[in-house]
Amino acid sequence: MSRPITIVEVGPRDGLQNETTILEPAVRADLVNRLEAAGARRIEAVSFVHPKYVPQMAGAEAVMAALPHAAGRSRIGLVLNGKGYDRALGTAVDEVNVAMSATDGFGLKNQGLSVDQQVQMLADIIAGRANAAGAPGATPALSATLSCVWGCPFDGEVSDGQVADLVGRIAELGVAEIALADTIGAGDPWAVTKKVEAARAAAPDAVLRLHFHDTRNTGLANAYAGIEAGLSVLDASVGGIGGCPFAPGATGNIATEDLVFMLERAGFSTGYDLDALIKTARWIGEKIGRPAPSALSRAGGWPKG
């Protein structure tokens, strides 16, 4: 129960990308700083996508320029393709997370690429990364996130074998960390256990990360199931904000403060300051013009200070 759990904060990217209110790069950089002050050590700070499709993520370069290097902290940039990866290389991101999909339906809507085309895209990025090895700052750490692992808004159910096959293909390319994402919040704890077992068998040497949305109120239960299955890296978004503009009906991620509260009460170590997280959740709610949906931003922590 005392083992450390790494929570990758995704609020500045996944949290804001579906909001009606568009925040300026300076405000988004301020959010990153506040989250890091609250204990975030890995944080998805930006997304290198075309602003025509996701205007909330415009100005990724400006956000990164406003974030000076800080020892012990890793800023992650999300990319959908090789063009996004090239943009990321022009900034000071510490990690690049390549977004992929478990299904053709979502891949075509989100990136205009089938599953096979996404694998080829990832292979091309890795090949280019290998060629750039040795150039200072040219090869940030690389991970991949696999969307719609527990269900697709266009293709429906996603089988364990479907996920295992794709996880294995990604691992064979040399990706050391692979995130399994419940993009539309269709998973349940028992399905989490099955998908984790299938993915682990397909890529026994890879670090598996979990990314849950709370669309159907199963997010924290799914996080519990993942931790019980032995995983120790999860994504979460401050305030429980988030969603995907290409997944109809998808709502926010599990809230960082709610997850921290659950884990710390159980004796796990997260490295986060819960009070600072709650303050940050309330602050970002003011910035986006609506109260953050997380439970702790309303109720506060326990016991009361």
Short mmCIF file of C-alpha atoms in Angstrom, two decimals:
data_model
loop_
_atom_site.label_atom_id
_atom_site.label_comp_id
_atom_site.label_asym_id
_atom_site.label_seq_id
_atom_site.Cartn_x
_atom_site.Cartn_y
_atom_site.Cartn_z
CA MET A 1 0.00 0.00 0.00
CA SER A 2 2.98 2.36 0.39
CA ARG A 3 4.26 2.05 -3.16
CA PRO A 4 4.57 5.27 -5.15
CA ILE A 5 2.08 6.03 -7.91
CA THR A 6 3.06 8.42 -10.71
CA ILE A 7 0.23 10.69 -11.81
CA VAL A 8 0.85 12.34 -15.17
CA GLU A 9 -1.06 15.63 -15.17
CA VAL A 10 -2.87 16.18 -18.49
CA GLY A 11 -5.05 19.18 -17.61
CA PRO A 12 -3.21 21.78 -19.73
CA ARG A 13 -3.70 19.61 -22.82
CA ASP A 14 -6.52 17.07 -22.57
CA GLY A 15 -8.24 19.15 -19.94
CA LEU A 16 -8.46 22.32 -22.02
CA GLN A 17 -8.81 20.99 -25.56
CA ASN A 18 -12.58 20.51 -25.34
CA GLU A 19 -13.45 23.71 -23.48
CA THR A 20 -15.48 26.46 -25.12
CA THR A 21 -13.28 29.12 -23.55
CA ILE A 22 -9.93 29.45 -25.32
CA LEU A 23 -7.12 30.43 -22.97
CA GLU A 24 -4.08 32.39 -24.08
CA PRO A 25 -0.67 30.68 -23.98
CA ALA A 26 0.37 32.78 -20.96
CA VAL A 27 -2.59 31.50 -18.93
CA ARG A 28 -1.88 27.92 -19.97
CA ALA A 29 1.76 28.33 -18.94
CA ASP A 30 0.55 29.71 -15.61
CA LEU A 31 -1.57 26.56 -15.19
CA VAL A 32 1.50 24.40 -15.76
CA ASN A 33 3.45 26.39 -13.17
CA ARG A 34 0.64 26.09 -10.61
CA LEU A 35 0.37 22.35 -11.17
CA GLU A 36 4.10 21.87 -10.81
CA ALA A 37 4.00 23.89 -7.59
CA ALA A 38 1.31 21.45 -6.43
CA GLY A 39 3.60 18.49 -7.08
CA ALA A 40 3.24 17.54 -10.76
CA ARG A 41 6.51 16.16 -12.09
CA ARG A 42 5.29 14.86 -15.44
CA ILE A 43 2.81 17.12 -17.16
CA GLU A 44 1.26 17.12 -20.62
CA ALA A 45 1.75 20.82 -21.26
CA VAL A 46 0.91 21.28 -24.95
CA SER A 47 -0.42 19.67 -28.10
CA PHE A 48 1.18 20.26 -31.49
CA VAL A 49 -1.98 20.06 -33.56
CA HIS A 50 -3.25 22.41 -36.24
CA PRO A 51 -5.19 25.28 -34.59
CA LYS A 52 -7.84 24.98 -37.31
CA TYR A 53 -8.93 21.68 -35.75
CA VAL A 54 -8.19 22.34 -32.06
CA PRO A 55 -8.02 26.11 -31.53
CA GLN A 56 -7.73 25.64 -27.77
CA MET A 57 -4.21 24.27 -28.32
CA ALA A 58 -2.93 27.10 -30.52
CA GLY A 59 0.39 28.63 -29.50
CA ALA A 60 2.11 25.51 -28.18
CA GLU A 61 5.50 27.03 -28.94
CA ALA A 62 4.62 30.13 -26.92
CA VAL A 63 3.54 28.00 -23.95
CA MET A 64 6.82 26.10 -24.00
CA ALA A 65 8.85 29.29 -24.39
CA ALA A 66 7.22 30.59 -21.19
CA LEU A 67 8.29 27.48 -19.25
CA PRO A 68 11.99 27.60 -18.41
CA HIS A 69 13.70 24.29 -17.79
CA ALA A 70 13.23 22.96 -14.29
CA ALA A 71 15.22 20.03 -12.94
CA GLY A 72 13.18 16.99 -12.05
CA ARG A 73 10.20 18.04 -14.14
CA SER A 74 9.15 16.69 -17.52
CA ARG A 75 6.93 18.66 -19.91
CA ILE A 76 5.18 16.50 -22.51
CA GLY A 77 3.96 17.53 -25.95
CA LEU A 78 1.25 15.51 -27.72
CA VAL A 79 1.54 14.96 -31.47
CA LEU A 80 -0.75 13.32 -34.03
CA ASN A 81 1.70 12.94 -36.90
CA GLY A 82 5.19 13.63 -38.21
CA LYS A 83 4.50 17.33 -38.74
CA GLY A 84 3.52 17.68 -35.10
CA TYR A 85 6.62 15.78 -34.07
CA ASP A 86 8.84 18.15 -36.07
CA ARG A 87 7.17 21.11 -34.36
CA ALA A 88 7.79 19.51 -30.97
CA LEU A 89 11.48 19.13 -31.74
CA GLY A 90 11.68 22.90 -32.18
CA THR A 91 10.72 23.43 -28.53
CA ALA A 92 12.04 22.41 -25.14
CA VAL A 93 9.62 19.53 -24.53
CA ASP A 94 11.15 16.72 -22.50
CA GLU A 95 8.83 14.03 -23.86
CA VAL A 96 6.74 13.54 -26.98
CA ASN A 97 3.56 11.51 -26.71
CA VAL A 98 2.29 10.14 -30.03
CA ALA A 99 -1.50 9.79 -30.11
CA MET A 100 -2.84 6.68 -31.83
CA SER A 101 -6.13 4.80 -31.90
CA ALA A 102 -7.17 1.20 -31.38
CA THR A 103 -9.76 1.53 -34.15
CA ASP A 104 -9.90 2.67 -37.75
CA GLY A 105 -13.07 4.68 -37.08
CA PHE A 106 -11.56 6.96 -34.46
CA GLY A 107 -8.18 7.09 -36.19
CA LEU A 108 -9.75 8.37 -39.38
CA LYS A 109 -11.81 10.98 -37.52
CA ASN A 110 -9.02 12.12 -35.23
CA GLN A 111 -6.00 11.98 -37.56
CA GLY A 112 -7.21 10.91 -40.97
CA LEU A 113 -5.26 7.66 -40.59
CA SER A 114 -6.26 4.00 -40.28
CA VAL A 115 -4.66 1.84 -37.60
CA ASP A 116 -2.08 0.47 -40.04
CA GLN A 117 -1.30 3.98 -41.26
CA GLN A 118 -0.84 5.15 -37.67
CA VAL A 119 1.64 2.37 -37.01
CA GLN A 120 3.56 3.36 -40.12
CA MET A 121 3.46 7.00 -39.00
CA LEU A 122 4.94 6.00 -35.64
CA ALA A 123 7.59 3.90 -37.37
CA ASP A 124 8.56 6.89 -39.53
CA ILE A 125 8.85 9.13 -36.46
CA ILE A 126 11.05 6.57 -34.73
CA ALA A 127 13.22 6.21 -37.82
CA GLY A 128 13.68 9.97 -38.01
CA ARG A 129 14.40 10.09 -34.31
CA ALA A 130 17.13 7.51 -34.72
CA ASN A 131 18.69 9.54 -37.53
CA ALA A 132 18.68 12.62 -35.30
CA ALA A 133 20.38 10.83 -32.41
CA GLY A 134 23.37 12.77 -31.21
CA ALA A 135 21.95 16.17 -32.08
CA PRO A 136 21.60 18.16 -28.81
CA GLY A 137 17.97 18.34 -27.70
CA ALA A 138 16.73 16.59 -30.83
CA THR A 139 15.48 13.39 -29.28
CA PRO A 140 13.14 13.86 -26.33
CA ALA A 141 11.73 10.73 -24.72
CA LEU A 142 8.96 9.07 -26.71
CA SER A 143 5.72 7.42 -25.61
CA ALA A 144 2.47 6.47 -27.32
CA THR A 145 -1.14 6.73 -26.19
CA LEU A 146 -3.66 4.29 -27.62
CA SER A 147 -7.15 5.82 -27.67
CA CYS A 148 -10.52 4.01 -27.53
CA VAL A 149 -9.11 0.91 -25.85
CA TRP A 150 -12.41 0.19 -24.06
CA GLY A 151 -14.77 1.35 -26.77
CA CYS A 152 -14.98 3.50 -29.88
CA PRO A 153 -17.75 6.02 -30.67
CA PHE A 154 -17.64 4.96 -34.32
CA ASP A 155 -16.65 1.27 -34.35
CA GLY A 156 -18.23 0.13 -31.08
CA GLU A 157 -16.68 -2.53 -28.86
CA VAL A 158 -12.93 -3.11 -28.95
CA SER A 159 -11.68 -6.63 -28.23
CA ASP A 160 -8.81 -7.60 -25.95
CA GLY A 161 -7.07 -9.23 -28.91
CA GLN A 162 -7.39 -6.07 -30.98
CA VAL A 163 -5.65 -4.06 -28.27
CA ALA A 164 -3.00 -6.70 -27.58
CA ASP A 165 -2.07 -6.90 -31.26
CA LEU A 166 -1.58 -3.15 -31.55
CA VAL A 167 0.28 -2.84 -28.24
CA GLY A 168 2.63 -5.58 -29.41
CA ARG A 169 3.26 -3.78 -32.70
CA ILE A 170 4.00 -0.53 -30.90
CA ALA A 171 6.37 -2.23 -28.46
CA GLU A 172 8.21 -3.94 -31.30
CA LEU A 173 9.04 -0.48 -32.66
CA GLY A 174 10.89 0.25 -29.43
CA VAL A 175 8.36 2.44 -27.59
CA ALA A 176 9.09 1.98 -23.89
CA GLU A 177 5.85 3.45 -22.46
CA ILE A 178 2.38 2.82 -23.86
CA ALA A 179 -0.74 4.44 -22.45
CA LEU A 180 -4.11 2.70 -22.68
CA ALA A 181 -6.86 5.31 -22.90
CA ASP A 182 -10.59 5.02 -22.25
CA THR A 183 -11.40 8.00 -24.46
CA ILE A 184 -15.18 7.82 -24.12
CA GLY A 185 -15.42 6.38 -20.61
CA ALA A 186 -16.84 3.03 -21.66
CA GLY A 187 -14.69 0.79 -19.46
CA ASP A 188 -15.45 -0.99 -16.22
CA PRO A 189 -13.02 -2.34 -13.59
CA TRP A 190 -13.24 -5.95 -14.79
CA ALA A 191 -12.64 -4.92 -18.40
CA VAL A 192 -9.66 -2.89 -17.22
CA THR A 193 -8.15 -5.98 -15.64
CA LYS A 194 -8.61 -7.97 -18.85
CA LYS A 195 -7.16 -5.30 -21.14
CA VAL A 196 -4.18 -4.77 -18.84
CA GLU A 197 -3.47 -8.50 -18.77
CA ALA A 198 -3.70 -8.70 -22.56
CA ALA A 199 -1.45 -5.67 -23.07
CA ARG A 200 1.09 -6.90 -20.54
CA ALA A 201 1.30 -10.27 -22.28
CA ALA A 202 1.80 -8.56 -25.63
CA ALA A 203 4.48 -6.15 -24.35
CA PRO A 204 5.99 -7.53 -21.14
CA ASP A 205 8.91 -5.08 -21.15
CA ALA A 206 6.89 -1.91 -21.76
CA VAL A 207 5.67 0.44 -19.06
CA LEU A 208 1.88 0.57 -19.27
CA ARG A 209 0.13 3.82 -18.37
CA LEU A 210 -3.62 4.27 -17.90
CA HIS A 211 -5.76 7.20 -19.04
CA PHE A 212 -9.38 7.22 -17.91
CA HIS A 213 -12.30 9.52 -18.63
CA ASP A 214 -15.16 9.66 -16.16
CA THR A 215 -17.96 9.95 -18.71
CA ARG A 216 -20.02 7.19 -17.09
CA ASN A 217 -18.78 7.61 -13.51
CA THR A 218 -16.43 4.61 -13.57
CA GLY A 219 -13.11 6.49 -13.76
CA LEU A 220 -11.86 6.08 -10.20
CA ALA A 221 -13.07 2.47 -10.03
CA ASN A 222 -11.11 1.81 -13.22
CA ALA A 223 -8.03 3.49 -11.75
CA TYR A 224 -8.35 1.23 -8.69
CA ALA A 225 -8.53 -1.83 -10.94
CA GLY A 226 -5.42 -0.75 -12.83
CA ILE A 227 -3.45 -0.25 -9.63
CA GLU A 228 -4.63 -3.59 -8.28
CA ALA A 229 -3.40 -5.13 -11.56
CA GLY A 230 0.06 -3.82 -10.71
CA LEU A 231 0.32 -0.64 -12.79
CA SER A 232 1.78 2.49 -11.25
CA VAL A 233 1.41 5.26 -13.84
CA LEU A 234 -1.92 6.99 -14.46
CA ASP A 235 -3.04 10.16 -16.22
CA ALA A 236 -5.41 12.64 -14.56
CA SER A 237 -6.62 16.18 -15.16
CA VAL A 238 -6.90 18.90 -12.54
CA GLY A 239 -10.53 19.67 -11.78
CA GLY A 240 -11.72 16.71 -13.84
CA ILE A 241 -11.88 18.94 -16.92
CA GLY A 242 -11.35 17.47 -20.36
CA GLY A 243 -12.80 15.60 -23.26
CA CYS A 244 -12.13 15.02 -26.94
CA PRO A 245 -13.53 17.17 -29.77
CA PHE A 246 -13.50 14.12 -32.05
CA ALA A 247 -15.33 11.76 -29.68
CA PRO A 248 -19.03 12.65 -29.36
CA GLY A 249 -20.19 12.72 -25.75
CA ALA A 250 -16.75 12.31 -24.19
CA THR A 251 -16.42 14.27 -20.98
CA GLY A 252 -13.63 14.98 -18.53
CA ASN A 253 -10.74 12.92 -17.30
CA ILE A 254 -10.62 11.58 -13.79
CA ALA A 255 -9.72 14.51 -11.56
CA THR A 256 -6.17 14.69 -10.26
CA GLU A 257 -7.26 15.83 -6.80
CA ASP A 258 -9.91 13.10 -6.53
CA LEU A 259 -7.36 10.45 -7.52
CA VAL A 260 -4.73 11.85 -5.15
CA PHE A 261 -7.23 11.87 -2.29
CA MET A 262 -8.20 8.24 -2.88
CA LEU A 263 -4.61 7.06 -3.19
CA GLU A 264 -3.18 9.03 -0.27
CA ARG A 265 -6.00 7.91 2.01
CA ALA A 266 -5.14 4.33 1.09
CA GLY A 267 -1.47 4.87 1.94
CA PHE A 268 0.01 5.26 -1.55
CA SER A 269 2.51 8.04 -2.24
CA THR A 270 1.81 10.51 -5.08
CA GLY A 271 4.02 13.50 -4.26
CA TYR A 272 1.13 15.95 -4.69
CA ASP A 273 -0.06 18.69 -2.33
CA LEU A 274 -3.82 18.09 -2.16
CA ASP A 275 -4.73 21.56 -0.90
CA ALA A 276 -2.73 23.19 -3.70
CA LEU A 277 -4.43 20.96 -6.26
CA ILE A 278 -7.88 21.92 -5.01
CA LYS A 279 -6.96 25.61 -5.21
CA THR A 280 -5.69 25.11 -8.75
CA ALA A 281 -8.87 23.27 -9.74
CA ARG A 282 -10.99 26.15 -8.48
CA TRP A 283 -8.71 28.66 -10.24
CA ILE A 284 -8.95 26.92 -13.61
CA GLY A 285 -12.71 26.71 -13.17
CA GLU A 286 -12.78 30.51 -12.92
CA LYS A 287 -10.62 30.80 -16.04
CA ILE A 288 -12.84 28.55 -18.17
CA GLY A 289 -16.02 30.13 -16.87
CA ARG A 290 -17.56 27.15 -15.11
CA PRO A 291 -16.93 25.30 -11.85
CA ALA A 292 -14.50 22.41 -12.18
CA PRO A 293 -16.50 19.17 -12.03
CA SER A 294 -14.26 17.33 -9.58
CA ALA A 295 -15.69 16.16 -6.26
CA LEU A 296 -12.89 17.65 -4.15
CA SER A 297 -13.10 21.08 -5.77
CA ARG A 298 -16.60 21.17 -4.26
CA ALA A 299 -16.20 19.26 -1.00
CA GLY A 300 -12.55 19.82 -0.15
CA GLY A 301 -10.25 17.26 1.40
CA TRP A 302 -10.53 15.26 4.61
CA PRO A 303 -9.81 15.55 7.41
CA LYS A 304 -10.41 19.28 7.34
CA GLY A 305 -7.41 21.43 8.22
#
